[in-house]
Short mmCIF file of C-alpha atoms and ligand atoms in Angstrom, two decimals:
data_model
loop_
_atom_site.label_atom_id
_atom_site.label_comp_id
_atom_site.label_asym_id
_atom_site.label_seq_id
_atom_site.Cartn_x
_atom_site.Cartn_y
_atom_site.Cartn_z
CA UNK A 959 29.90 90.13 92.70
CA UNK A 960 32.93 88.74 90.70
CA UNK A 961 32.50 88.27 87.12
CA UNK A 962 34.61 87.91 84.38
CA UNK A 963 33.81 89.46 80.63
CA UNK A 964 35.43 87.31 77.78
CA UNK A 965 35.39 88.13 74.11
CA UNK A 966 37.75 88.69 71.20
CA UNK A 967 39.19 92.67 70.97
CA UNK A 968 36.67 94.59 70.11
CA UNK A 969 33.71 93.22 71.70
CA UNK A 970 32.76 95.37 73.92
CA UNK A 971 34.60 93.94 77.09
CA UNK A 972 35.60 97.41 78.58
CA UNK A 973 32.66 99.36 77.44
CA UNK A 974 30.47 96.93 79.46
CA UNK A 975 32.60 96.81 81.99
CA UNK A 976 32.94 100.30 82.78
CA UNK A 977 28.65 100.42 82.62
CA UNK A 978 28.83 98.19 85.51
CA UNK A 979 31.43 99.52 87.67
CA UNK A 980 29.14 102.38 87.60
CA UNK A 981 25.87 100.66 88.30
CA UNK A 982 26.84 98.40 91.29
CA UNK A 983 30.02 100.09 92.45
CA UNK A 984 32.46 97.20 92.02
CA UNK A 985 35.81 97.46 90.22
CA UNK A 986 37.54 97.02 86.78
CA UNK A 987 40.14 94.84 86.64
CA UNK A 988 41.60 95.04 82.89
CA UNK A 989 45.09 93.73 82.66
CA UNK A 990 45.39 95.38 79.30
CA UNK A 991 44.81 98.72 81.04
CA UNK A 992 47.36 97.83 83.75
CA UNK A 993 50.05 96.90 81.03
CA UNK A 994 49.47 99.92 79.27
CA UNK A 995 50.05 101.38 82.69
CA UNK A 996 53.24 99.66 83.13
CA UNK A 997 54.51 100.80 79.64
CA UNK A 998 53.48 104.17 80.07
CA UNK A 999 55.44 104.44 83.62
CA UNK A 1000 58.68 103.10 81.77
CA UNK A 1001 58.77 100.01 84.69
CA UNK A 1002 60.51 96.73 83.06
CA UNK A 1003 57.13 94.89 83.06
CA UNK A 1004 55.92 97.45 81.39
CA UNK A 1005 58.74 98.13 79.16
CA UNK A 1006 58.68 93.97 77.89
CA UNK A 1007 54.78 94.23 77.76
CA UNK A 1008 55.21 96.98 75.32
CA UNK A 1009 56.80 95.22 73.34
CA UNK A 1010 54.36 92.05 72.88
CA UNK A 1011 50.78 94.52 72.85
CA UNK A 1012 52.26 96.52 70.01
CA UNK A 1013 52.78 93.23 67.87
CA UNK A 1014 49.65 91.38 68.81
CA UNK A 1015 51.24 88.86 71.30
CA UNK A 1016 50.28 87.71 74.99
CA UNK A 1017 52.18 88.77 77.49
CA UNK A 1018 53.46 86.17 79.82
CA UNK A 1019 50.78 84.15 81.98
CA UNK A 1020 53.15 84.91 85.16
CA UNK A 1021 53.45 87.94 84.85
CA UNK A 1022 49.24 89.03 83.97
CA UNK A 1023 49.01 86.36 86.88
CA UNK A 1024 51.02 88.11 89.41
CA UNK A 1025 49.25 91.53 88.68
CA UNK A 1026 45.82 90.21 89.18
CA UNK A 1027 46.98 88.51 92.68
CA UNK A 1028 48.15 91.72 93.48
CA UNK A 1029 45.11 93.68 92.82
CA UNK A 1030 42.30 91.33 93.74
CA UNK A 1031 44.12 92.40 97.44
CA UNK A 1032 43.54 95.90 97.36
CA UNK A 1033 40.75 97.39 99.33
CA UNK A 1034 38.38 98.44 96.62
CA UNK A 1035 38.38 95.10 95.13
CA UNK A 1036 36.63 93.83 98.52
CA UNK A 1037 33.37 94.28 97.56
CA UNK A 1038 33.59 92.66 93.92
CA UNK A 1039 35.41 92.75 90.63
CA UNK A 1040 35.00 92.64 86.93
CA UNK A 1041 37.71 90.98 85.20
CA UNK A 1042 38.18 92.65 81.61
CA UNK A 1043 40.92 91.04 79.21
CA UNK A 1044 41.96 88.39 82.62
CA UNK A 1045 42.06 85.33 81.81
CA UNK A 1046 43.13 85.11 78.34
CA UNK A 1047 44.93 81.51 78.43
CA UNK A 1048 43.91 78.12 80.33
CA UNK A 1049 46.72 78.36 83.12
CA UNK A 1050 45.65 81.75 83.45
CA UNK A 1051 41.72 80.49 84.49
CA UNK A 1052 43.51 78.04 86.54
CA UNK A 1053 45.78 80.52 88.66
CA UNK A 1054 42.54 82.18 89.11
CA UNK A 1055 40.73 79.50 90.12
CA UNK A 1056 43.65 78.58 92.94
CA UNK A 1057 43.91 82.41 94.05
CA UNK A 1058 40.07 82.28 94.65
CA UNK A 1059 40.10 79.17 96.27
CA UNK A 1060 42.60 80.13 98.81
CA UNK A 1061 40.66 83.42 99.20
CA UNK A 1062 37.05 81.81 99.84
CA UNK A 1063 35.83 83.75 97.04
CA UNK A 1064 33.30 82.29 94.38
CA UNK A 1065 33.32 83.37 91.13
CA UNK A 1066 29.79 84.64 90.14
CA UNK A 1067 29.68 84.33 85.92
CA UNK A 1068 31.90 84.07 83.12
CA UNK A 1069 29.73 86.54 80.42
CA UNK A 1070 30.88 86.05 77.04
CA UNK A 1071 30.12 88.63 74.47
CA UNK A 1072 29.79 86.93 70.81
CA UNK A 1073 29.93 89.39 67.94
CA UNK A 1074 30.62 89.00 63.98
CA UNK A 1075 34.39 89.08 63.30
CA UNK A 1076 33.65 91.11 60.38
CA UNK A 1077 32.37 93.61 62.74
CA UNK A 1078 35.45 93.75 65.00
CA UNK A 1079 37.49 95.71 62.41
CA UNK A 1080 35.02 98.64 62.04
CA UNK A 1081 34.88 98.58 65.37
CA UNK A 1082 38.77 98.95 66.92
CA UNK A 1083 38.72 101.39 64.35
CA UNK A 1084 36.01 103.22 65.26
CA UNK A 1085 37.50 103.27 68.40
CA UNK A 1086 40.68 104.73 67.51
CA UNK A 1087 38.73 107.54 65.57
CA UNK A 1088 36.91 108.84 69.02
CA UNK A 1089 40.32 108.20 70.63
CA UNK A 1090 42.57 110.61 68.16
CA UNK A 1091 39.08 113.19 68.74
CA UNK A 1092 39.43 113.24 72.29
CA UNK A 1093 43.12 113.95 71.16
CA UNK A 1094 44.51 110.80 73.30
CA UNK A 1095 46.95 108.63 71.69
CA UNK A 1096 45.37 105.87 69.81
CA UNK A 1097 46.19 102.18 71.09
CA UNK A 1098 49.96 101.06 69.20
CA UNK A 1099 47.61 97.65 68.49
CA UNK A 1100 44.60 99.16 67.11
CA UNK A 1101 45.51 99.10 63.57
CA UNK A 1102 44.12 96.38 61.16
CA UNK A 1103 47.63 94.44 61.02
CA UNK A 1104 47.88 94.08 64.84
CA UNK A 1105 44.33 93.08 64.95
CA UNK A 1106 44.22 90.49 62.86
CA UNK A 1107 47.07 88.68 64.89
CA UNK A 1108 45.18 89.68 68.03
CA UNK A 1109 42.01 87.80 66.83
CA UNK A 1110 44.56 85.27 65.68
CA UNK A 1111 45.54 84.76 69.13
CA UNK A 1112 42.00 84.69 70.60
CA UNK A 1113 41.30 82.08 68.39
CA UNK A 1114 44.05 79.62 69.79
CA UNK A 1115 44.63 80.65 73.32
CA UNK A 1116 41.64 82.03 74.89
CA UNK A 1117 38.53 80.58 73.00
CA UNK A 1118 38.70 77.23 74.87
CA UNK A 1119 38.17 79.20 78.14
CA UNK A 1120 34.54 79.43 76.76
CA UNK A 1121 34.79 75.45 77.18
CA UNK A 1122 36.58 75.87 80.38
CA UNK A 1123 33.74 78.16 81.78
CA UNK A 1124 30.70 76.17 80.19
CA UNK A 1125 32.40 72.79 81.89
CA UNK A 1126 32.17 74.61 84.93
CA UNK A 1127 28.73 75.63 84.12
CA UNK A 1128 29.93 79.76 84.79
CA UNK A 1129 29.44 80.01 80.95
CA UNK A 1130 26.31 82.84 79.98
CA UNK A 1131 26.15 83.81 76.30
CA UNK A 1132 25.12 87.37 75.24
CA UNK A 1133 24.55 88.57 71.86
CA UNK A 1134 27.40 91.52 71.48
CA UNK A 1135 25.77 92.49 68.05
CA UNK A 1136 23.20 94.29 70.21
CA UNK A 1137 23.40 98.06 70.78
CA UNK A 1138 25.42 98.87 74.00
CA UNK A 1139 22.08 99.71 75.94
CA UNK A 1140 20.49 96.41 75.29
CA UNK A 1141 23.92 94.44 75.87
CA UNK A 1142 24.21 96.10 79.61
CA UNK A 1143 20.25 94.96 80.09
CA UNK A 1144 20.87 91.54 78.71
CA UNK A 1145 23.95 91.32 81.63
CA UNK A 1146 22.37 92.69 84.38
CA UNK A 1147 18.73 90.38 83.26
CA UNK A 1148 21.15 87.49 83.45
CA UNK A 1149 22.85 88.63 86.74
CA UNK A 1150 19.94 88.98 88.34
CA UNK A 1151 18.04 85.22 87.62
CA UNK A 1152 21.92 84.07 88.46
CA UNK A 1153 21.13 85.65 91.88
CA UNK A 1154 25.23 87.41 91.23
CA UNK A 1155 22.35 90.92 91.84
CA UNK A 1156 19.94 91.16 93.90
CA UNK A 1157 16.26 92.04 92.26
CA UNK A 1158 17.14 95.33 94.43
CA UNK A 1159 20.68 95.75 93.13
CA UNK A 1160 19.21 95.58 89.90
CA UNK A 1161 16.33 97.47 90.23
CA UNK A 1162 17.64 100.04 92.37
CA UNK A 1163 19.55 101.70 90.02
CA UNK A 1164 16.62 102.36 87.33
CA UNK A 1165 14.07 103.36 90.08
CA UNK A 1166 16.96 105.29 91.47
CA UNK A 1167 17.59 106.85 88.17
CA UNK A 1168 13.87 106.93 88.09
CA UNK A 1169 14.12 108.79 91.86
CA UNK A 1170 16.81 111.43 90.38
CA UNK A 1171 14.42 112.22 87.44
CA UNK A 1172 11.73 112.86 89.88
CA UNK A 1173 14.07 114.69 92.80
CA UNK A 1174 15.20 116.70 89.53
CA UNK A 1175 11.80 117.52 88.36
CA UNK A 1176 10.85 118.09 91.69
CA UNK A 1177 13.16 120.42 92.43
CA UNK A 1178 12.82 122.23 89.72
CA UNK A 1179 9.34 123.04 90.15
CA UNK A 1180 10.06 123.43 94.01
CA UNK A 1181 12.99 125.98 92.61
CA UNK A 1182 10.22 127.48 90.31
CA UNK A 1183 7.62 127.79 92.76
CA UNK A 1184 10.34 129.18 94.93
CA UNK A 1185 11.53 131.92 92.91
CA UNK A 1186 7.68 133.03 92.13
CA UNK A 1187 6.97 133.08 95.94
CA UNK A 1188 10.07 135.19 96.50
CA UNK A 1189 9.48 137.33 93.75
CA UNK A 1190 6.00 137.78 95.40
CA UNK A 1191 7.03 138.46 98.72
CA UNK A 1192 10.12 140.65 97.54
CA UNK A 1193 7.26 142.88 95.64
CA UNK A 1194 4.81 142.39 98.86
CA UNK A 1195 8.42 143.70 100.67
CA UNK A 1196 9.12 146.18 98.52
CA UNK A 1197 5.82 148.09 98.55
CA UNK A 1198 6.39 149.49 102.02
CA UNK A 1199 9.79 150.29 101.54
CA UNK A 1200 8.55 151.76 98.15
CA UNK A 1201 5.92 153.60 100.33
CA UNK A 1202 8.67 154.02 102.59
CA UNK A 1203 11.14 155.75 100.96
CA UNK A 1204 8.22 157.82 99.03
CA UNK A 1205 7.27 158.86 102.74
CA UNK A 1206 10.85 159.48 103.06
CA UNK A 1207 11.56 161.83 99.75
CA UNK A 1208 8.37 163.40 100.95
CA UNK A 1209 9.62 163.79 104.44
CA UNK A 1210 13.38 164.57 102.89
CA UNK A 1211 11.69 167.38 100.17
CA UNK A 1212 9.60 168.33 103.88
CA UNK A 1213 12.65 168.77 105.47
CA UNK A 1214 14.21 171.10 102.95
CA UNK A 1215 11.20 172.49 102.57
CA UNK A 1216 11.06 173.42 106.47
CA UNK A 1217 14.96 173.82 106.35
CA UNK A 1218 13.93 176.76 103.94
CA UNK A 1219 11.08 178.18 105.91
CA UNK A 1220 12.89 177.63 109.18
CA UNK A 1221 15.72 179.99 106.93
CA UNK A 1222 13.58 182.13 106.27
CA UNK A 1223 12.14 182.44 109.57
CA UNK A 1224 15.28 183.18 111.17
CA UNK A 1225 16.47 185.48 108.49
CA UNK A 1226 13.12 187.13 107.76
CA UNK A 1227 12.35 188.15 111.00
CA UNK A 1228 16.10 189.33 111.59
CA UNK A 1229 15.60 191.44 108.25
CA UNK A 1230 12.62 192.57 109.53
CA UNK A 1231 13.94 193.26 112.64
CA UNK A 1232 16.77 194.72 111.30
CA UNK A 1233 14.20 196.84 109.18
CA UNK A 1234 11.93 197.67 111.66
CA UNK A 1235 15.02 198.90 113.60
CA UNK A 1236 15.72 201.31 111.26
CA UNK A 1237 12.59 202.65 110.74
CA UNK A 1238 12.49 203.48 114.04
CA UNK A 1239 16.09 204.72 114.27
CA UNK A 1240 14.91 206.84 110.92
CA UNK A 1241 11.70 207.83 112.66
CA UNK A 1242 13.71 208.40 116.20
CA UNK A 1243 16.26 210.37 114.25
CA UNK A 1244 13.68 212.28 112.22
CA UNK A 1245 11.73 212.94 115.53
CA UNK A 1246 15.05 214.51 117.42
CA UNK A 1247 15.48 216.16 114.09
CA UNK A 1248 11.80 217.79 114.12
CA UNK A 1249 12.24 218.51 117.65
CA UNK A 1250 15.30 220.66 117.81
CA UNK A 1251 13.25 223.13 115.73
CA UNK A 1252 10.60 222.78 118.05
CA UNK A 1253 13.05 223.37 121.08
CA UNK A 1254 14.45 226.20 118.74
CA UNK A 1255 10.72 227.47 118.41
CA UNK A 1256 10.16 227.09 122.09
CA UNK A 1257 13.58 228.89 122.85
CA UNK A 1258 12.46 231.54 120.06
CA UNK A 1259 8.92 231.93 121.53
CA UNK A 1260 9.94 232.13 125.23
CA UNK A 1261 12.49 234.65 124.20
CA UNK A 1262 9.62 236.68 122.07
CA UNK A 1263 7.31 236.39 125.37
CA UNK A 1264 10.37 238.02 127.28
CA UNK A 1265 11.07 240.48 124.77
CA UNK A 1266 6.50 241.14 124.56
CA UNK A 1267 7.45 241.37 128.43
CA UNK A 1268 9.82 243.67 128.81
CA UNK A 1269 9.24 245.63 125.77
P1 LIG O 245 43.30 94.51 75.91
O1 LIG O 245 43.33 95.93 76.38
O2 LIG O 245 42.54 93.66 76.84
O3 LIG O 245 42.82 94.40 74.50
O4 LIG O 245 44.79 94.00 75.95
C1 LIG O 245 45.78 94.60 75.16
C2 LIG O 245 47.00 93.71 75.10
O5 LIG O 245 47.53 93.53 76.40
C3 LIG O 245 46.75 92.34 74.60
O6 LIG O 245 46.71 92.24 73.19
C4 LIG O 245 47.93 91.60 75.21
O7 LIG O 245 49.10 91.86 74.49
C5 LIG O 245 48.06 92.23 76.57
N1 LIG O 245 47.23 91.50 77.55
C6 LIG O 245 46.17 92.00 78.22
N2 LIG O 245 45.66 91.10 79.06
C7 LIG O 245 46.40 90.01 78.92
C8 LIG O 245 46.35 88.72 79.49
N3 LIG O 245 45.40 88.39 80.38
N4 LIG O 245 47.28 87.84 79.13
C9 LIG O 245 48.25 88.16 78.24
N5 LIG O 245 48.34 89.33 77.65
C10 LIG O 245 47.42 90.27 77.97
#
């Protein structure tokens, strides 16, 4: 799809633009953005062009010209383009018509966005508010002065490209008064009766947004479900390792229970042994003791029976 977005500053042209890069995957092609490129890099196109933005002017048709030729050749710019801010002039919708032509390419639509001048004011200047938020630097030409010559210029040199366009029957009119939600719709409704989208292409982004809600919701409950089934099963796991390591305390408190008794065993019985020993080593002793009188009686009583004997 190539399709060009034409309005005065303020219109929406970029905002719009950017809503459907993002929905059919074609590029931007703003020349303002490029110059403002340029100036930022220091190059000398940029350096002149920096000059003319910050005072309202147009920079030369050549020169937006030759950086659109340039561009429309890169890869990404293969599958489709929006033009934002290109063309701004007649020659300039002429060169594009010749660099088309010798490229095979038709252009889809020419979408024009018509708003209220007396909104256009609020608006760049809303704009540079939510610019100096984000703590960018504001635009040099989006102060009220600078506007009004901008709108000045869109007046004279880039207002009869809506006759241009409408000759050439490319011309579609959408209100740009509309919120930014019902702007994008109105583009992509007239897109898609231009045949520029397919019904898919057009569809497939709401019924895939549609899909992502679902997958989302989906998965969330799948990731709820989930978590409640492993919760169960890690409580189901847990109970015999629970039991488990109960068995195991019991079996540990066992052990050192039988570590003690098996102590005891082995000391008891060596006490006991040990006491018994003595006993009998007492008793033993005590016997030997008892017995030398005994042998002393014996020895005394023989020698009594001698003396009985002989005396
Ligand atoms: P824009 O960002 O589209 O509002 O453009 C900012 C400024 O860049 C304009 O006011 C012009 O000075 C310059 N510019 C952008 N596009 C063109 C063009 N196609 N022809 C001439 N000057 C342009």
């Amino acid at each position: 799809m190539r399709l060009i977005l034409l309005g005065p500053p303020g219109s929406g042209k970029g905002t719009q633009a950017q809503r459907l890069v993002h929905r059919h995957g074609i590029v931007q092609l703003s020349t303002g953005e490029m110059l403002r490129a340029a100036a930022a890099a220091g190059t000398p196109v940029g350096l002149q062009a920096k000059e003319i933005m910050s005072n309202g002017g147009l920079v030369p048709d050549e020169v937006v010209v030759g950086i659109i030729a340039d561009r429309i050749e890169e890869p990404d710019a293969k599958k489709g383009f929006i033009l934002d801010g290109f063309p701004r002039t007649v020659p300039q919708a002429e060169a594009l018509d010749e660099l088309l032509r010798k490229k095979h390419l038709k252009l889809d639509a020419v979408v024009e966005l018509r708003v209220n001048e007396s909104a256009l004011l609020a608006r760049v200047e809303k704009r540079a508010e939510e610019t100096r938020a984000r703590g960018e630097e504001v635009r040099l030409d989006d102060t009220p002065e600078v506007l009004t010559k901008r709108l000045a210029q869109y007046r004279s040199m880039t207002e009869p490209l809506i006759h241009y366009y409408s000759e050439r029957r490319k011309l579609l009119t959408v209100d740009g008064m509309m919120t930014i939600e019902h702007v994008t719709r109105e583009i992509n409704r007239i897109l898609t009766a231009l045949g520029a989208l397919e019904p898919k292409e057009h569809e497939e982004p709401k019924s895939a947004s549609k899909a992502s809600k679902t997958a989302k919701k989906t998965a969330k409950q799948t990731a709820k479900k989930a978590t409640k089934k492993a919760a169960k099963s890690a409580k189901k796991a847990a109970k015999p390792a629970r039991k488990a390591a109960k068995g195991a305390s019991k079996a540990v408190s066992k052990t050192k229970a039988a570590k003690k008794a098996a102590k005891k065993i082995v000391k008891q019985p060596a006490k006991k042994t040990v006491k018994k020993a003595a006993k009998q080593a007492a008793r033993a002793a005590n016997a030997r003791k008892g017995a030398k009188p005994a042998k002393r009686l014996q020895k005394s009583s023989r020698k009594s029976e001698l003396n009985a004997r002989s005396g």
